[in-house]
Amino acid sequence: MKIKIRKIGFVAALTLFGAALLSTRYYMVDLPIWHFFGGGEGPDPSTLHLRGEFVESNLGAAEGPAGSLTVRMIAQQFVFVPQCVVVPAGVPITFRITSADVVHRLSFMGTNYGLSAVPGVVTEASFTFPKPGQFKIPCHEFCGAGHYAMRGQLNVVSRDQFASLRPGERRTCEQP
Ligand code: CUA
């Protein structure tokens, strides 16, 4: 009987240890497992900046077919790339974000909009900002030592003003 209890204790300890490992090593453990079981459609966090959808020239706000607007961003310890994005007011904006390292969470201060940035996964959500304004984007998921300083910005401008901006001016807060 004693041996049996010991055995159960050992198994429980092992399970706990495994769960703890999984929860802290998302990038090292969960992600390869996820990829192994066919979830590997997402971008490779280690080559995000080099190829595919999230190369630097493709980040920020981009117009697609039929006037649709997509914003692509990377979250990484401890910045958002681009640090500031400019979008037009009153238009649905599709955000596509991913992470280069650990899980981050963007929230648009003053709204209840938010979305998670997960390594190896593209998170997509569509939000409309009715009026021009400036929204801070603090990170809401503890992601390491620099978490509390991790924030980006979204500048919502009028549609006319947005139309007059060159692509480079749509991913910076320093307007001419
Ligand atoms: Cu990124 Cu907290």
Short mmCIF file of C-alpha atoms and ligand atoms in Angstrom, two decimals:
data_model
loop_
_atom_site.label_atom_id
_atom_site.label_comp_id
_atom_site.label_asym_id
_atom_site.label_seq_id
_atom_site.Cartn_x
_atom_site.Cartn_y
_atom_site.Cartn_z
CA MET A 1 0.00 0.00 0.00
CA LYS A 2 2.82 2.38 0.95
CA ILE A 3 4.53 1.70 -2.34
CA LYS A 4 1.36 2.45 -4.25
CA ILE A 5 0.95 5.87 -2.56
CA ARG A 6 4.57 6.66 -3.32
CA LYS A 7 4.00 5.75 -6.92
CA ILE A 8 0.97 8.02 -7.17
CA GLY A 9 2.97 10.81 -5.56
CA PHE A 10 5.75 10.33 -8.05
CA VAL A 11 3.37 10.40 -11.02
CA ALA A 12 1.64 13.51 -9.64
CA ALA A 13 4.96 15.29 -9.15
CA LEU A 14 6.01 14.37 -12.66
CA THR A 15 2.71 15.63 -14.09
CA LEU A 16 3.03 18.90 -12.18
CA PHE A 17 6.59 19.32 -13.37
CA GLY A 18 5.51 18.67 -16.95
CA ALA A 19 2.66 21.18 -16.69
CA ALA A 20 4.98 23.81 -15.21
CA LEU A 21 7.47 23.22 -18.00
CA LEU A 22 4.77 23.54 -20.64
CA SER A 23 3.43 26.78 -19.21
CA THR A 24 6.81 28.49 -19.08
CA ARG A 25 8.45 27.13 -22.23
CA TYR A 26 5.74 27.82 -24.74
CA TYR A 27 8.19 28.63 -27.48
CA MET A 28 10.48 25.67 -26.81
CA VAL A 29 7.95 22.96 -25.99
CA ASP A 30 4.38 23.73 -27.05
CA LEU A 31 5.24 25.30 -30.36
CA PRO A 32 7.27 22.38 -31.78
CA ILE A 33 4.52 19.99 -30.58
CA TRP A 34 1.87 22.19 -32.23
CA HIS A 35 3.89 22.27 -35.46
CA PHE A 36 4.42 18.51 -35.28
CA PHE A 37 0.69 17.83 -35.15
CA GLY A 38 0.00 19.81 -38.28
CA GLY A 39 -0.50 23.26 -36.82
CA GLY A 40 2.66 24.44 -38.48
CA GLU A 41 0.99 26.75 -40.94
CA GLY A 42 2.05 29.87 -39.10
CA PRO A 43 5.17 31.95 -39.60
CA ASP A 44 8.47 30.78 -38.14
CA PRO A 45 9.28 33.23 -35.30
CA SER A 46 13.02 32.99 -35.96
CA THR A 47 12.78 34.15 -39.59
CA LEU A 48 9.91 36.64 -39.31
CA HIS A 49 12.00 39.64 -40.33
CA LEU A 50 13.66 37.81 -43.21
CA ARG A 51 10.88 36.31 -45.29
CA GLY A 52 7.15 35.99 -45.69
CA GLU A 53 4.27 38.20 -44.67
CA PHE A 54 6.06 39.96 -41.81
CA VAL A 55 9.17 41.30 -43.55
CA GLU A 56 9.79 44.91 -42.57
CA SER A 57 8.58 46.44 -45.84
CA ASN A 58 5.22 44.72 -45.37
CA LEU A 59 4.56 45.98 -41.83
CA GLY A 60 2.16 48.77 -40.92
CA ALA A 61 -1.02 49.75 -42.73
CA ALA A 62 -1.44 48.45 -46.26
CA GLU A 63 -4.35 48.86 -48.64
CA GLY A 64 -5.68 45.69 -50.20
CA PRO A 65 -8.26 45.00 -52.90
CA ALA A 66 -11.57 46.94 -52.74
CA GLY A 67 -10.15 49.54 -50.36
CA SER A 68 -9.67 47.09 -47.52
CA LEU A 69 -7.04 47.96 -44.98
CA THR A 70 -4.70 45.58 -43.21
CA VAL A 71 -2.25 46.39 -40.44
CA ARG A 72 0.59 43.95 -39.87
CA MET A 73 2.63 44.11 -36.69
CA ILE A 74 5.22 42.07 -34.85
CA ALA A 75 5.37 42.01 -31.07
CA GLN A 76 8.71 41.16 -29.56
CA GLN A 77 10.51 41.70 -26.25
CA PHE A 78 9.94 44.60 -25.62
CA VAL A 79 8.64 46.57 -28.57
CA PHE A 80 5.99 46.54 -31.23
CA VAL A 81 7.18 46.77 -34.82
CA PRO A 82 6.27 49.25 -36.15
CA GLN A 83 6.23 51.24 -32.94
CA CYS A 84 3.47 53.46 -34.33
CA VAL A 85 0.85 52.79 -36.99
CA VAL A 86 -1.41 55.32 -38.72
CA VAL A 87 -4.91 54.25 -39.83
CA PRO A 88 -8.01 56.05 -41.11
CA ALA A 89 -11.09 56.61 -38.95
CA GLY A 90 -14.43 54.95 -39.67
CA VAL A 91 -13.01 52.08 -41.74
CA PRO A 92 -12.82 48.45 -40.61
CA ILE A 93 -9.16 47.61 -40.12
CA THR A 94 -7.89 44.07 -40.18
CA PHE A 95 -5.04 43.55 -37.76
CA ARG A 96 -2.68 40.65 -38.40
CA ILE A 97 -0.13 40.21 -35.70
CA THR A 98 2.39 37.65 -34.57
CA SER A 99 5.21 37.41 -32.06
CA ALA A 100 8.93 36.94 -32.57
CA ASP A 101 9.42 35.38 -29.14
CA VAL A 102 6.88 34.93 -26.32
CA VAL A 103 3.17 35.66 -25.96
CA HIS A 104 2.25 39.35 -25.80
CA ARG A 105 -1.14 40.98 -25.70
CA LEU A 106 -1.97 44.29 -27.37
CA SER A 107 -4.74 46.46 -26.13
CA PHE A 108 -5.84 49.78 -27.51
CA MET A 109 -6.14 52.08 -24.51
CA GLY A 110 -9.52 53.74 -24.21
CA THR A 111 -11.27 50.98 -26.18
CA ASN A 112 -12.10 47.38 -25.38
CA TYR A 113 -10.18 46.19 -28.43
CA GLY A 114 -7.31 43.82 -27.88
CA LEU A 115 -5.57 40.83 -29.40
CA SER A 116 -2.84 38.37 -28.53
CA ALA A 117 0.46 38.03 -30.32
CA VAL A 118 1.54 34.39 -30.24
CA PRO A 119 4.78 33.03 -31.72
CA GLY A 120 4.17 30.80 -34.74
CA VAL A 121 0.58 31.97 -35.10
CA VAL A 122 -1.02 34.89 -36.94
CA THR A 123 -3.83 36.43 -34.89
CA GLU A 124 -6.37 38.31 -36.96
CA ALA A 125 -9.11 40.68 -35.80
CA SER A 126 -11.03 43.53 -37.35
CA PHE A 127 -11.64 46.80 -35.48
CA THR A 128 -13.15 50.13 -36.49
CA PHE A 129 -12.10 53.37 -34.82
CA PRO A 130 -14.98 55.81 -35.39
CA LYS A 131 -13.09 59.05 -34.74
CA PRO A 132 -9.54 60.36 -35.14
CA GLY A 133 -7.41 60.09 -32.02
CA GLN A 134 -4.27 58.65 -30.52
CA PHE A 135 -4.33 55.31 -28.81
CA LYS A 136 -1.50 53.93 -26.71
CA ILE A 137 -0.94 50.21 -27.19
CA PRO A 138 0.35 48.79 -23.91
CA CYS A 139 1.32 45.14 -23.65
CA HIS A 140 -1.08 43.31 -21.35
CA GLU A 141 0.62 39.94 -21.04
CA PHE A 142 3.62 39.66 -18.75
CA CYS A 143 6.43 38.95 -21.19
CA GLY A 144 9.60 39.61 -19.24
CA ALA A 145 11.69 42.33 -17.59
CA GLY A 146 10.73 45.04 -20.07
CA HIS A 147 7.02 44.24 -20.09
CA TYR A 148 5.91 47.41 -18.30
CA ALA A 149 7.72 49.62 -20.80
CA MET A 150 6.38 47.77 -23.84
CA ARG A 151 3.97 50.02 -25.66
CA GLY A 152 3.21 51.07 -29.19
CA GLN A 153 0.88 53.67 -30.58
CA LEU A 154 -1.97 53.86 -33.04
CA ASN A 155 -2.78 57.18 -34.64
CA VAL A 156 -6.25 57.35 -36.12
CA VAL A 157 -6.54 60.16 -38.67
CA SER A 158 -9.31 61.30 -41.00
CA ARG A 159 -9.75 59.36 -44.22
CA ASP A 160 -8.60 62.36 -46.28
CA GLN A 161 -5.48 62.79 -44.21
CA PHE A 162 -4.73 59.09 -44.44
CA ALA A 163 -5.12 59.14 -48.23
CA SER A 164 -2.54 61.93 -48.45
CA LEU A 165 0.12 59.97 -46.55
CA ARG A 166 2.85 58.04 -48.33
CA PRO A 167 3.31 54.38 -47.28
CA GLY A 168 6.37 55.27 -45.16
CA GLU A 169 4.39 57.92 -43.30
CA ARG A 170 1.79 55.35 -42.31
CA ARG A 171 4.15 53.56 -39.97
CA THR A 172 5.58 56.45 -38.04
CA CYS A 173 4.12 58.95 -35.58
CA GLU A 174 6.40 61.73 -36.82
CA GLN A 175 4.22 63.48 -39.35
CA PRO A 176 5.76 66.12 -41.61
CU1 CUA B 1 4.98 42.20 -24.21
CU2 CUA B 1 4.26 42.25 -22.02
#
